[in-house]
Amino acid sequence: MYDFKIQAGDTATLYRDLASALEGLVSGETDAVANMANAAALIWESLPDINWVGFYRNVGGELVLGPFQGRPACIRIPFGQGVCGAAAATREVQLVEDVNAFPGHIACDSASASEIVVPIIRDGELIAVLDVDSPEKARFNEDDRAGCVRLAEILAKAI
Ligand code: SME
């Protein structure tokens, strides 16, 4: 049984604990779907005030929905479209304080108000993006950016 209880007081410590839990969870397992599924569940249980977390995978130059937690979501997203597509096309983290102000934002869940999307890159290739959504405006800050980038680094070797 895995029983991670990550409830640190400050965001940097929260992500540090989350990163070590994730490293433990994926260590020794090479199946990408299993590791993405457990990563989504771990992040879902650990980060407060989120309503969706999961993966879009690069399948032949198109983003295709992967393991996630939250409401059912859009399945295919072209590179360059919406927040996930922007992260895939630019390979840069997208930290969006107000998704309704983001040109081309794809509203899978009308409850989502802010979002962070982090590209996962291995050997120069975009493997997937990690997408976290919140019902609160400006939920994610620079500590979330640093923390999610660390999670993406761990996942790059595990998916
Ligand atoms: N809002 C995203 C689409 C994915 S869902 O939020 C799960 C976007 O614009 O890329």
XYZ file of C-alpha atoms and ligand atoms in Angstrom:
169
model
C 0.000 0.000 0.000
C 1.213 3.491 -0.779
C 0.170 6.012 1.816
C 1.780 9.349 1.081
C 0.578 12.219 3.246
C 2.211 15.338 1.918
C 1.036 18.421 3.763
C 3.966 20.794 4.085
C 3.384 24.341 5.277
C 5.246 26.098 2.478
C 5.111 25.423 -1.244
C 8.830 24.737 -1.746
C 8.805 22.055 0.992
C 5.578 20.606 -0.367
C 7.164 20.112 -3.798
C 10.373 18.747 -2.286
C 8.353 16.090 -0.439
C 6.253 15.488 -3.550
C 9.385 15.030 -5.687
C 10.839 12.431 -3.308
C 7.527 10.586 -3.139
C 7.336 10.589 -6.941
C 10.896 9.316 -7.265
C 10.018 6.448 -4.924
C 6.806 5.699 -6.749
C 8.338 5.403 -10.230
C 11.633 3.831 -9.208
C 12.157 0.415 -10.755
C 9.060 0.687 -12.966
C 9.485 1.230 -16.703
C 5.855 1.210 -17.824
C 5.017 4.763 -18.908
C 1.249 4.480 -18.450
C 1.610 3.069 -14.921
C 4.035 5.834 -13.959
C 1.874 8.616 -15.441
C -1.204 7.190 -13.695
C 0.489 7.061 -10.298
C 2.053 10.497 -10.796
C -1.360 12.020 -11.584
C -2.887 10.378 -8.497
C -0.019 11.507 -6.251
C -0.174 15.127 -7.448
C -3.981 15.106 -7.199
C -3.785 14.009 -3.559
C -0.967 16.388 -2.636
C -1.667 19.777 -4.233
C -4.458 21.849 -2.710
C -7.048 23.711 -4.799
C -6.730 21.875 -8.086
C -9.525 20.414 -10.207
C -7.548 18.547 -12.879
C -4.068 17.068 -13.232
C -2.760 14.843 -15.955
C -0.792 14.260 -19.093
C -1.087 14.923 -22.791
C 1.369 12.769 -24.748
C 3.109 13.652 -27.977
C 1.694 11.078 -30.388
C 3.048 11.780 -33.850
C 3.106 15.545 -33.370
C -0.317 15.820 -31.766
C -1.150 15.932 -28.052
C -3.298 12.993 -26.970
C -4.878 12.648 -23.523
C -3.007 10.417 -21.080
C -3.599 9.340 -17.483
C -5.241 12.023 -15.352
C -7.413 12.813 -12.329
C -10.431 15.067 -12.611
C -13.329 15.377 -15.029
C -13.200 13.752 -18.473
C -11.198 16.014 -20.803
C -10.591 16.872 -24.461
C -8.780 13.990 -26.125
C -6.684 15.560 -28.891
C -4.999 18.981 -28.890
C -2.926 20.218 -31.854
C 0.502 21.714 -31.077
C 0.104 25.474 -30.769
C -3.519 25.316 -29.649
C -4.600 26.264 -26.128
C -2.313 26.289 -23.111
C -1.116 22.690 -23.531
C -0.506 23.195 -27.239
C 1.489 26.364 -26.496
C 3.675 24.464 -24.006
C 4.252 21.714 -26.583
C 5.033 24.121 -29.442
C 7.336 26.438 -27.457
C 8.680 23.806 -25.036
C 8.290 26.456 -22.351
C 6.303 26.313 -19.131
C 2.937 28.069 -19.463
C 1.841 29.665 -16.198
C -1.572 31.167 -16.830
C -3.214 33.256 -14.084
C -6.525 33.608 -15.924
C -7.282 30.962 -18.524
C -10.191 32.973 -19.924
C -7.708 35.681 -20.935
C -5.433 33.154 -22.741
C -5.948 33.268 -26.512
C -7.288 29.930 -27.748
C -7.657 28.393 -24.300
C -9.523 25.085 -24.518
C -12.168 24.911 -21.796
C -12.467 21.224 -20.918
C -13.956 22.103 -17.536
C -15.604 25.507 -17.152
C -14.566 25.441 -13.484
C -10.881 25.861 -14.419
C -9.650 29.412 -13.801
C -5.849 29.100 -13.820
C -3.395 26.550 -15.119
C 0.236 25.486 -15.332
C 1.560 23.302 -18.143
C 5.105 21.921 -18.124
C 6.790 20.244 -21.096
C 8.430 16.877 -20.421
C 11.519 16.527 -22.607
C 13.910 13.581 -22.920
C 16.998 13.552 -25.161
C 15.744 16.665 -26.922
C 12.349 15.135 -27.687
C 9.023 16.353 -26.304
C 7.451 13.266 -24.721
C 4.397 14.822 -23.066
C 3.132 17.798 -21.111
C 2.027 17.820 -17.470
C -1.111 19.945 -17.046
C -2.460 21.136 -13.673
C -5.677 23.192 -13.476
C -7.258 25.097 -10.602
C -10.692 26.608 -10.012
C -8.927 29.604 -8.395
C -7.525 32.490 -10.434
C -3.734 32.896 -10.116
C -3.433 29.665 -8.121
C 0.087 28.907 -9.420
C 3.220 30.960 -8.705
C 6.966 30.725 -9.274
C 7.317 28.099 -6.515
C 4.779 25.959 -8.390
C 6.744 26.505 -11.592
C 10.010 25.336 -9.977
C 8.250 22.417 -8.274
C 6.457 21.226 -11.401
C 9.649 21.526 -13.469
C 11.346 19.215 -10.947
C 8.451 16.728 -11.227
C 8.745 16.878 -15.029
C 12.485 16.099 -14.781
C 11.757 13.001 -12.720
C 9.001 11.953 -15.106
C 11.163 12.471 -18.202
C 13.144 9.384 -17.174
C 10.065 7.368 -16.148
C 7.544 7.706 -18.992
N -7.198 23.904 -20.818
C -6.275 23.167 -21.571
C -6.880 21.938 -22.156
C -6.673 20.735 -21.324
S -7.730 20.665 -20.036
O -7.649 21.800 -19.192
C -7.601 19.282 -19.209
C -5.627 23.970 -22.660
O -6.094 25.035 -23.048
O -4.630 23.496 -23.139
